[in-house]
Coordinates of C-alpha atoms and ligand atoms in Angstrom, one line a residue:
M5 CA 62.7 137.5 81.0
K6 CA 60.1 140.0 79.7
I7 CA 58.1 139.2 76.6
S8 CA 55.7 141.4 74.7
M9 CA 53.3 139.5 72.6
V10 CA 51.4 141.4 69.9
S11 CA 48.1 139.9 68.7
E12 CA 46.3 142.8 67.0
H13 CA 42.9 141.2 66.3
A14 CA 43.0 138.0 68.4
S15 CA 42.5 138.9 72.1
P16 CA 43.2 136.2 74.6
L17 CA 40.0 137.4 76.3
A18 CA 37.7 137.0 73.3
T19 CA 34.7 134.6 73.1
L20 CA 35.7 131.7 70.8
G21 CA 33.9 130.3 67.8
G22 CA 32.9 133.5 66.0
V23 CA 34.3 134.4 62.5
D24 CA 37.5 136.0 63.8
A25 CA 38.0 134.2 67.1
G26 CA 39.5 130.8 67.1
G27 CA 42.9 129.1 67.3
Q28 CA 45.0 132.2 67.5
N29 CA 43.1 133.5 70.5
V30 CA 43.6 130.1 72.2
H31 CA 47.2 129.9 71.2
V32 CA 48.1 133.4 72.4
A33 CA 46.4 133.0 75.8
A34 CA 47.7 129.5 76.5
L35 CA 51.3 130.3 75.3
A36 CA 51.3 133.4 77.5
E37 CA 50.2 131.4 80.5
A38 CA 52.7 128.6 79.8
L39 CA 55.5 131.1 79.5
A40 CA 54.4 132.7 82.8
R41 CA 54.7 129.2 84.4
H42 CA 58.3 129.2 83.2
D43 CA 58.7 132.5 85.1
V44 CA 58.5 134.8 82.1
D45 CA 56.7 138.1 82.5
V46 CA 54.3 138.5 79.6
T47 CA 52.2 141.4 78.2
V48 CA 49.8 140.6 75.3
H49 CA 49.0 143.7 73.3
T50 CA 45.7 143.6 71.4
R51 CA 43.5 146.2 69.8
R52 CA 40.9 147.9 72.0
D53 CA 37.6 146.8 70.3
D54 CA 35.2 147.9 73.0
P55 CA 35.0 151.3 74.7
D56 CA 34.5 149.7 78.1
L57 CA 37.8 147.8 78.1
P58 CA 40.3 149.0 80.7
R59 CA 43.8 149.8 79.4
Q60 CA 45.2 146.7 81.1
V61 CA 43.6 143.5 82.4
E62 CA 45.4 140.8 84.5
L63 CA 44.9 137.5 82.8
G64 CA 46.6 135.5 85.5
H65 CA 49.8 135.3 87.4
G66 CA 52.5 137.0 85.3
V67 CA 50.3 137.8 82.3
R68 CA 48.4 141.0 81.4
V69 CA 46.5 142.0 78.4
D70 CA 47.1 145.6 77.2
H71 CA 44.3 147.2 75.0
V72 CA 46.0 149.4 72.4
R73 CA 44.1 152.3 71.1
A74 CA 44.2 152.0 67.3
G75 CA 41.1 152.5 65.2
P76 CA 37.5 152.5 66.4
A77 CA 36.8 151.1 69.8
H78 CA 34.4 148.5 68.4
Y79 CA 34.8 145.2 66.4
V80 CA 36.4 145.6 63.0
G81 CA 37.0 142.5 60.9
K82 CA 40.7 141.5 60.7
D83 CA 40.8 142.1 57.0
A84 CA 39.9 145.8 57.6
L85 CA 42.5 146.5 60.3
L86 CA 45.6 147.3 58.2
P87 CA 45.0 151.1 58.1
Y88 CA 45.2 151.2 61.9
M89 CA 48.5 149.4 62.2
D90 CA 50.7 152.5 62.1
D91 CA 48.8 153.9 65.2
F92 CA 49.1 150.5 66.8
A93 CA 52.9 150.5 66.2
D94 CA 53.3 154.1 67.5
D95 CA 51.5 153.1 70.7
L96 CA 53.7 150.1 71.2
H97 CA 56.8 152.1 70.5
Q98 CA 56.0 154.6 73.1
Q99 CA 55.3 151.9 75.7
W100 CA 58.5 149.9 74.8
R101 CA 60.6 153.0 75.0
R102 CA 59.6 153.4 78.6
D103 CA 59.6 149.7 79.5
R104 CA 61.8 147.7 77.1
P105 CA 60.8 144.0 76.6
D106 CA 63.6 141.5 75.9
V107 CA 61.8 139.9 73.0
V108 CA 58.7 140.8 71.0
H109 CA 56.6 137.9 69.8
A110 CA 54.1 139.0 67.1
H111 CA 51.2 136.8 66.1
F112 CA 49.7 137.2 62.5
W113 CA 51.2 139.3 59.7
M114 CA 49.7 142.7 60.7
S115 CA 51.0 142.3 64.2
G116 CA 54.3 141.5 62.6
L117 CA 54.3 144.8 60.7
A118 CA 53.4 146.8 63.8
A119 CA 55.9 144.9 66.0
V120 CA 58.9 145.4 63.5
R121 CA 58.1 149.1 63.1
A122 CA 57.8 149.6 66.9
A123 CA 60.7 147.4 68.0
R124 CA 63.4 147.9 65.4
P125 CA 64.4 151.4 66.4
L126 CA 64.9 150.1 70.0
G127 CA 66.9 147.1 68.9
V128 CA 64.4 144.6 70.4
P129 CA 64.4 141.3 68.5
V130 CA 61.1 140.3 66.9
V131 CA 59.8 136.8 66.6
L132 CA 56.9 136.2 64.3
T133 CA 54.2 133.4 64.3
L134 CA 52.0 133.9 61.3
H135 CA 49.1 131.6 62.1
A136 CA 48.1 131.8 58.4
L137 CA 49.8 132.8 55.2
G138 CA 48.2 135.1 52.6
V139 CA 49.7 133.1 49.7
V140 CA 48.1 129.9 51.0
K141 CA 44.8 131.6 51.6
R142 CA 44.7 133.1 48.1
R143 CA 45.6 129.7 46.6
H144 CA 42.6 128.0 48.2
Q145 CA 40.1 130.8 48.4
G146 CA 40.8 132.6 45.2
R147 CA 38.4 135.5 44.8
K148 CA 36.7 134.7 48.0
D149 CA 39.8 135.8 49.9
T150 CA 38.9 139.1 51.5
S151 CA 42.5 139.9 52.7
P152 CA 43.8 143.4 51.9
P153 CA 45.2 143.3 48.3
D154 CA 48.7 144.1 49.5
R155 CA 48.8 141.3 52.0
I156 CA 50.9 138.8 50.0
A157 CA 53.6 141.4 49.1
L158 CA 53.7 142.8 52.6
E159 CA 53.9 139.4 54.2
Q160 CA 56.6 138.3 51.8
R161 CA 58.7 141.3 52.7
L162 CA 58.0 140.7 56.4
V163 CA 59.1 137.1 56.4
S164 CA 62.4 138.0 54.7
D165 CA 63.0 140.8 57.1
V166 CA 61.9 139.7 60.6
G167 CA 64.4 138.5 63.1
H168 CA 63.0 135.0 63.5
I169 CA 59.8 133.0 62.6
V170 CA 58.2 130.3 64.7
A171 CA 56.2 128.2 62.3
T172 CA 53.6 125.9 63.9
C173 CA 54.0 123.0 61.4
T174 CA 56.4 121.6 58.8
D175 CA 54.1 122.5 55.9
E176 CA 54.2 126.2 57.0
A177 CA 58.0 126.0 57.2
F178 CA 58.1 124.8 53.6
E179 CA 55.8 127.6 52.5
L180 CA 58.0 130.2 54.3
V181 CA 61.1 128.9 52.6
R182 CA 59.3 129.1 49.3
M183 CA 58.4 132.7 50.1
G184 CA 62.1 133.6 50.6
A185 CA 62.4 133.3 54.4
P186 CA 65.9 132.2 55.3
R187 CA 65.8 128.7 56.6
R188 CA 68.1 129.4 59.5
R189 CA 65.6 131.9 60.8
I190 CA 62.7 129.4 61.0
S191 CA 61.9 127.1 64.0
V192 CA 59.0 124.8 64.2
V193 CA 57.1 124.7 67.5
P194 CA 53.5 123.3 67.4
C195 CA 50.5 124.7 69.2
G196 CA 49.4 122.9 72.3
V197 CA 46.3 121.8 74.1
D198 CA 45.1 122.2 77.7
L199 CA 45.5 118.6 79.0
S200 CA 44.0 119.3 82.4
F201 CA 40.8 120.2 80.7
F202 CA 40.7 118.2 77.4
R203 CA 41.1 114.6 78.7
P204 CA 39.6 111.2 77.9
D205 CA 37.9 110.7 81.3
G206 CA 35.0 112.7 82.6
P207 CA 31.3 113.1 81.7
A208 CA 30.1 113.0 78.1
D209 CA 27.0 114.4 76.4
E210 CA 24.4 111.8 75.4
P211 CA 24.6 110.9 71.7
G212 CA 21.4 110.5 69.7
P213 CA 19.8 107.1 70.3
G214 CA 21.0 104.3 68.0
R215 CA 23.2 106.7 66.0
A216 CA 26.9 107.1 65.8
R217 CA 27.9 110.7 66.4
L218 CA 30.2 112.6 64.1
L219 CA 31.3 116.0 65.5
F220 CA 32.6 119.2 63.8
V221 CA 34.0 121.9 66.1
G222 CA 35.2 125.2 64.7
R223 CA 34.5 128.6 63.1
L224 CA 31.7 128.2 60.6
V225 CA 33.5 129.5 57.5
E226 CA 33.3 127.7 54.2
R227 CA 37.0 126.7 54.0
K228 CA 36.5 124.6 57.2
G229 CA 34.8 122.0 54.9
V230 CA 31.6 121.5 57.0
G231 CA 29.8 121.3 53.6
N232 CA 31.9 118.3 52.7
V233 CA 30.9 116.5 55.9
V234 CA 27.2 117.2 55.3
S235 CA 27.6 115.7 51.8
A236 CA 29.5 112.7 53.1
L237 CA 26.7 112.0 55.6
A238 CA 24.4 111.0 52.8
K239 CA 26.7 107.9 52.4
V240 CA 27.1 107.2 56.1
P241 CA 23.8 105.9 57.3
D242 CA 22.9 105.6 61.0
A243 CA 25.2 108.6 61.9
E244 CA 24.3 112.1 63.1
L245 CA 26.5 115.1 62.5
V246 CA 26.7 117.7 65.3
V247 CA 28.2 121.1 64.3
A248 CA 29.6 123.3 67.1
G249 CA 30.6 126.8 66.2
G250 CA 29.4 129.8 64.3
P251 CA 26.8 132.3 65.6
D252 CA 25.3 132.7 69.0
P253 CA 22.7 129.9 69.3
A254 CA 20.0 132.6 69.3
D255 CA 21.0 133.7 65.8
L256 CA 21.2 130.3 64.1
D257 CA 18.1 131.0 62.0
V258 CA 19.5 134.2 60.6
D259 CA 23.1 133.2 60.0
A260 CA 24.0 133.0 56.3
E261 CA 26.5 130.1 56.6
V262 CA 24.1 128.0 58.7
G263 CA 21.4 128.8 56.1
R264 CA 23.7 127.6 53.3
L265 CA 24.6 124.4 55.2
R266 CA 21.0 123.6 56.1
A267 CA 20.0 124.0 52.4
L268 CA 22.8 121.6 51.5
A269 CA 21.7 119.1 54.1
A270 CA 18.1 119.3 52.7
Q271 CA 19.5 118.8 49.2
E272 CA 21.5 115.8 50.3
G273 CA 18.5 114.3 52.2
V274 CA 20.3 114.4 55.6
A275 CA 18.6 117.4 57.2
D276 CA 17.1 115.3 60.0
R277 CA 20.6 114.0 60.9
V278 CA 22.5 117.3 61.1
R279 CA 22.3 119.5 64.2
F280 CA 23.7 123.0 64.5
L281 CA 24.5 124.0 68.0
G282 CA 26.0 127.5 67.2
R283 CA 28.9 128.7 69.2
V284 CA 29.6 126.4 72.2
E285 CA 31.4 127.8 75.2
H286 CA 34.9 126.4 75.3
H287 CA 34.5 124.9 78.8
R288 CA 31.6 122.8 77.5
L289 CA 33.6 121.2 74.7
P290 CA 35.3 118.3 76.5
E291 CA 31.9 116.7 77.2
L292 CA 30.9 117.2 73.6
Y293 CA 34.1 115.7 72.2
R294 CA 33.8 112.7 74.5
S295 CA 30.3 112.1 73.2
A296 CA 31.6 111.7 69.6
D297 CA 32.6 108.5 67.8
V298 CA 34.7 110.4 65.4
V299 CA 35.7 114.1 65.0
T300 CA 35.8 115.3 61.4
C301 CA 38.2 118.0 60.6
V302 CA 38.4 118.4 56.8
P303 CA 39.3 122.0 55.9
W304 CA 40.5 122.9 52.5
Y305 CA 43.7 124.1 54.2
E306 CA 44.6 124.5 57.8
P307 CA 47.6 126.5 59.2
F308 CA 47.7 124.4 62.3
G309 CA 44.3 123.3 63.7
I310 CA 43.9 123.0 67.5
V311 CA 40.5 121.1 67.2
P312 CA 42.1 117.8 66.3
L313 CA 44.4 118.1 69.3
E314 CA 41.4 118.7 71.5
A315 CA 39.6 115.7 70.0
M316 CA 42.7 113.4 70.5
A317 CA 43.2 114.7 74.0
C318 CA 39.6 113.5 74.7
G319 CA 40.5 110.1 73.2
V320 CA 38.4 110.5 70.0
P321 CA 39.8 109.4 66.6
V322 CA 40.0 112.2 64.0
V323 CA 39.4 112.1 60.3
A324 CA 41.4 115.0 59.0
S325 CA 42.2 116.3 55.5
A326 CA 45.9 115.8 54.7
V327 CA 46.7 119.5 54.7
G328 CA 48.9 122.0 56.8
G329 CA 49.3 121.2 60.4
L330 CA 46.9 118.2 60.3
V331 CA 49.7 116.2 58.6
D332 CA 51.9 116.7 61.6
T333 CA 49.3 116.2 64.3
V334 CA 47.0 113.4 63.1
V335 CA 48.9 110.1 62.4
E336 CA 47.4 108.2 59.5
G337 CA 46.3 104.8 60.9
G338 CA 47.7 105.8 64.2
T339 CA 45.4 108.3 65.7
G340 CA 42.9 108.7 62.9
L341 CA 42.7 108.8 59.1
H342 CA 43.7 111.3 56.5
V343 CA 41.5 112.0 53.5
P344 CA 42.0 114.5 50.6
A345 CA 40.4 117.8 51.2
R346 CA 37.1 118.6 49.4
S347 CA 36.3 114.9 48.8
P348 CA 33.0 113.9 50.4
E349 CA 33.4 110.4 48.8
R350 CA 36.7 109.6 50.4
L351 CA 35.5 111.1 53.7
A352 CA 32.4 108.9 53.6
E353 CA 34.6 105.8 53.0
A354 CA 36.9 106.7 55.9
L355 CA 34.0 107.3 58.2
G356 CA 32.2 104.1 57.1
D357 CA 35.4 102.1 57.8
L358 CA 35.8 103.6 61.3
L359 CA 32.2 103.4 62.4
A360 CA 32.1 99.7 61.3
D361 CA 34.9 98.9 63.8
P362 CA 34.3 100.4 67.3
G363 CA 37.4 98.5 68.6
W364 CA 39.6 100.2 66.1
C365 CA 38.1 103.6 66.9
R366 CA 38.9 103.0 70.6
E367 CA 42.5 102.1 69.8
L368 CA 43.0 105.1 67.6
G369 CA 41.4 107.3 70.3
N370 CA 43.7 105.9 73.0
R371 CA 46.8 106.4 70.9
G372 CA 45.7 110.0 70.1
A373 CA 45.4 110.8 73.8
R374 CA 48.9 109.4 74.4
R375 CA 50.4 111.3 71.5
V376 CA 48.9 114.5 72.6
R377 CA 50.1 114.0 76.2
E378 CA 53.7 113.4 75.0
L379 CA 54.0 116.2 72.4
F380 CA 51.4 118.9 72.7
S381 CA 51.1 120.0 76.3
W382 CA 51.3 123.8 76.6
D383 CA 54.1 123.4 79.1
R384 CA 56.2 121.6 76.5
V385 CA 55.3 124.2 73.8
G386 CA 56.1 127.0 76.3
G387 CA 59.5 125.5 77.0
L388 CA 60.3 125.1 73.3
T389 CA 59.3 128.7 72.6
L390 CA 61.3 129.9 75.6
N391 CA 64.4 128.1 74.1
V392 CA 63.9 130.0 70.9
Y393 CA 63.8 133.3 72.8
R394 CA 66.9 132.4 74.8
R395 CA 68.9 131.4 71.8
I396 CA 68.0 134.7 70.0
L397 CA 69.1 136.6 73.1
A398 CA 72.3 134.6 73.2
G399 CA 72.9 135.6 69.6
Q400 CA 72.9 131.9 68.6
S401 CA 71.4 130.4 65.5
V402 CA 68.0 129.2 66.5
R403 CA 67.5 126.6 63.9
T404 CA 65.8 123.7 65.5
R405 CA 65.9 120.1 64.3
R406 CA 62.9 119.1 62.3
P407 CA 59.9 119.4 64.6
S408 CA 60.2 116.6 67.1
L409 CA 57.0 114.9 66.0
P410 CA 57.5 111.2 65.6
A411 CA 55.6 109.6 62.8
G412 CA 53.7 107.4 65.1
V413 CA 53.1 106.5 68.7
Ligands
LIG11 N1 35.9 126.8 69.6 C1 35.1 127.0 70.7 N2 33.8 127.0 70.6 C2 33.2 126.9 69.4 C3 34.0 126.6 68.2 C4 35.4 126.6 68.4 O1 35.6 127.1 71.9 O2 31.9 126.9 69.3 C5 37.4 126.8 69.8 C6 37.9 125.4 69.6 O3 37.8 124.6 70.8 C7 39.4 125.6 69.3 C8 39.3 127.0 68.5 O4 38.1 127.5 68.8 O5 40.2 125.8 70.5 C9 39.5 126.8 67.0 O6 40.9 126.6 66.8 P1 41.4 125.9 65.4 O7 42.9 126.1 65.5 O8 41.0 124.5 65.3 O9 40.8 126.8 64.2 P2 40.9 128.3 63.8 O10 39.7 129.0 64.4 O11 42.2 128.9 64.3 O12 40.9 128.3 62.3

């Protein structure tokens, strides 16, 4: 089977942790590789954002990355990419006319627009994974949402129109139905995690002496809720907070979001217990996760959230806000605790309860590692995704049962 993935801003080759490079990049790269292990031939089309990039790069056996010329050959924030999507689509259409894929799998709404425009005249089915929904973003970020003004309307039309949608969690499926997407055209397949790499055994960084370690990993954007963890720390004595993500470590002192969070830490009287690492190379993360007593993941909203899977895979309990994908992945009292988003008080209570009981933390961590191994390997996710493609090609209804995510382990 030949699959074309479209991921206009999120290249599988990007460095992770910056403002626009996170879970989608990981998802696209790992899914492509997992499909290749199922003998699928995969091309990932992403925007050429550097003049030195060759047209095609081999990512590994059976996967190549194709750099599409659309817009300037330098970084452009994803919220400014819409004007280039027609050129992106035209390039794809020309390629697919010469070499027709069996299925196109678009990632993110703008890729969806380009994919539908390029594939429809050729009769190639398009599957869409949105990774985030404009309507949810607007609900939580209000005027801070920098998406193009037309996003919600365009996305709404797209979800009613596209051949099939693979949502990554139950909450997203509900949102899609609310937006008018036909239920029979939605499947739920979660993201996965690299289990050969994120595992409980192996070396761990040294935590600070005599202090429990709380860890945040992710892009340093306000909605990820790091500010709430900093505020909660004031009520969690004897703990340090390590923050991985954001700018290059050399730029920590000039980064606006780090500046805001440092000021908040000073105001809360916890500045000496918060450490910003800046962007940490992905391959360094397992050691960091294993050094943590608890990983905190308390965004205001979260389309899926790969970080809790990585933490659980390393055997660390997660305190997560009860939003989006985190409701499916973290099991309350099973692999971690849920707290309401934007509530430093409830977060501090949960952290205090966990840190007071190391045996409980270990138990939650072990169960997390088991749950992730059972449900979230990329091989399993690749297999489920391949089933969706096969059923589309066979002309069958693709509706899956509710995501096969048991409530506990
Ligand atoms: N990440 C990383 N280095 C960093 C910060 C984040 O490699 O300094 C990775 C992290 O391990 C995870 C991804 O970026 O794989 C973030 O994915 P998630 O789905 O949690 O959040 P998103 O960025 O999609 O909002």
